[in-house]
Each structure stands twice: as structure tokens, then as C-alpha cells.
Amino acid sequence: MIARGTVAMLMAITVALPLAGCGQKPGAEGAGAVKKSDAKAWEGPATSAVHAAEGFKAGDKVAWEAQIKARTERGQNEYTRTTSGKK
Amino acid sequence: MARMKFICDAERCIECNGCVTACKAEHDVPWGVNRRRVVTLNDGVPGERSISVACMHCSDAPCMAVCPVDCFYRTDEGVVLHDKDVCIGCGYCSYACPFGAPQFPTNGTFGLRGKMDKCTFCAGGPEANGSQAEWEKYGRNRLAEGKLPVCAEMCSTKALLGGDGDVVADIFRTRVMQRGKGSEVWGWGTAYGKPAGTKS
């Protein structure tokens, strides 16, 4: 009886093990996924420019570079700001 | 072409953690993930210094070198970004990074390690600029809006500078030349003038 019970249990495990894989969710992402190409920053937002900086024209590379440079200098260099304020 | 860089002025950082808070709020960063942190050196000792640390967008990024699935890429502006759809959350990048920039969300039942998250220089990710998908995965894309990273733009003492590396370097150089050294920086000399009898 013990031998038959053991055999039955082994058979159940043998059947259950391969089926256990069926419950696993498919890996939609991760390994094997292809890296996407990114849009350029100066191309601006794809949808709307609600939050875009004032005076910034999306799609114009030169304007974008000028905007970033001006923002870096004007917003972060207080020596320039104080000097220009005295004039 | 601009080459984006951060620099933190340790003489100015007052450890207010405003940059950390601004970053978390701007990108809706989940609990347990800090894209930016303020590190204090010699805490409690006279002369202690604090610096704000995040991804430094290295020119030769070690995270890119070790990533087994090659999920990293560098934009034309020198910003190091990654594709979360390719990332497998292995953590190699966090071991390789000397700044501890890569972060992993641990909000699962057993603290499981999710896909890597890090500072994007407010440049989003490979999804369409300003799209909902980009927002959900990487946060806001301020660079595409003609703005600089929020941490640098809102820093109250302007300790944290961010933007075109050449411009940022010029700002820092001017500052160092103007303020001098030692107690001239922020100490007694700056507040009350130099003691009588000292040579300028």
C-alpha cells in the first residue's frame, strides 16, 4: 500500500511540475526587449507645450540651445545678475 | 552642442534637502527611491561640508559599461539615460556607479527589486517627449520644455549648478575667484568685513 501511495504521489508531482510553468505570467518586457531610440530634446514635447519655457520654440535647435544657455547663465550666475542690475 | 553637467559647490550647500524634495515632487518618485541625496562630510565637526549627489552623467559611464542588457544610452547633450523596458533590474549598475545613483524600488511584498531608476537630468526617457508613458516611467521631461533640471533651478543658495558644462564651469570659476578662500568665503570677513589692520 505504501509503495502504491508513493508511486501515485510521484506521478502527481511529475504531472504537476511541468504544469506549474503555465501559471507564470509572460515577461512582456525585460530580457530580449529592444532599446528604443529617443527623440531629441530640442524637438520639444510631442503632445502640447503647456509647460514649455516662455519664449522657447519647440523644434528649433538653435533656439533651444540659446534658451538653455540663457537659463543657465541668467538663473544661476548671481554675479552677472547683480552686475546687470547696477547698470 | 551643449554637454550637460552638474556641479555642487560644497561651500554653499546648507543641507536643506530642497533639491531632493523638488526632484521627488517633480517626478513623483516612489517611496524608497531618491534620485538625488545630500551627503554631509564630517557631520557635526567644525568645517563640515555637504554636497548634493545624483547621477553625474559621466562621459565614460561605468553603468553603461557593465549593463548586461545594454539598456543605457547617451543623448546628444551628454545625458546618460536608460530604457526601463530593457532593464532587468539586476543591479550591476549600482555596484559599478561610484556615486550610488542607480536606485531600485522596493515596494513589493518581499522587498523585491524592481527596474532601475535614476536621475534623468530632467530629460525623461526613450518614450515620446512629454508623453504619459514617459511621465509614468521616467518623470517629467523639462529639457524638452527648454528648462534645466528642477533641483538646480530651485536651489536657494545656488550651490547646485546644472546645465551646459562650459557655462557652469565659468560660473563656478567666477565665484571662486570672487569669494576668495577660508573665512573670506562665508565667515566673519564676509559678514562684517576684514578686521582692522589686515592687509587686503
Short mmCIF file of N, CA and C in Angstrom, two decimals, chain A residues 40-42 61, chain B residues 1-4 73-79:
data_model
loop_
_atom_site.label_atom_id
_atom_site.label_comp_id
_atom_site.label_asym_id
_atom_site.label_seq_id
_atom_site.Cartn_x
_atom_site.Cartn_y
_atom_site.Cartn_z
N LYS A 40 15.00 63.95 -29.86
CA LYS A 40 15.91 65.00 -29.41
C LYS A 40 15.18 65.95 -28.47
N ALA A 41 15.93 66.47 -27.51
CA ALA A 41 15.32 67.38 -26.53
C ALA A 41 14.80 68.65 -27.20
N TRP A 42 15.54 69.13 -28.20
CA TRP A 42 15.14 70.39 -28.84
C TRP A 42 13.88 70.26 -29.69
N LYS A 61 16.38 73.97 -33.05
CA LYS A 61 17.56 73.56 -32.29
C LYS A 61 18.36 74.76 -31.77
N MET B 1 27.25 72.19 -29.46
CA MET B 1 26.26 71.38 -28.72
C MET B 1 26.59 71.39 -27.23
N ALA B 2 25.57 71.65 -26.46
CA ALA B 2 25.74 71.68 -25.00
C ALA B 2 26.07 70.29 -24.47
N ARG B 3 26.90 70.26 -23.44
CA ARG B 3 27.19 69.00 -22.77
C ARG B 3 26.79 69.18 -21.30
N MET B 4 25.69 68.56 -20.95
CA MET B 4 25.07 68.82 -19.65
C MET B 4 25.86 68.22 -18.49
N TYR B 73 21.85 54.58 -22.76
CA TYR B 73 22.25 55.32 -23.95
C TYR B 73 22.58 56.75 -23.53
N ARG B 74 23.30 57.45 -24.40
CA ARG B 74 23.68 58.83 -24.10
C ARG B 74 23.08 59.74 -25.16
N THR B 75 22.45 60.83 -24.72
CA THR B 75 21.83 61.75 -25.67
C THR B 75 22.89 62.67 -26.28
N ASP B 76 22.49 63.47 -27.24
CA ASP B 76 23.42 64.41 -27.88
C ASP B 76 23.95 65.42 -26.88
N GLU B 77 23.20 65.63 -25.81
CA GLU B 77 23.62 66.62 -24.79
C GLU B 77 24.48 65.97 -23.71
N GLY B 78 24.81 64.70 -23.86
CA GLY B 78 25.67 64.02 -22.89
C GLY B 78 24.93 63.52 -21.67
N VAL B 79 23.61 63.44 -21.75
CA VAL B 79 22.82 62.93 -20.62
C VAL B 79 22.72 61.41 -20.74
#
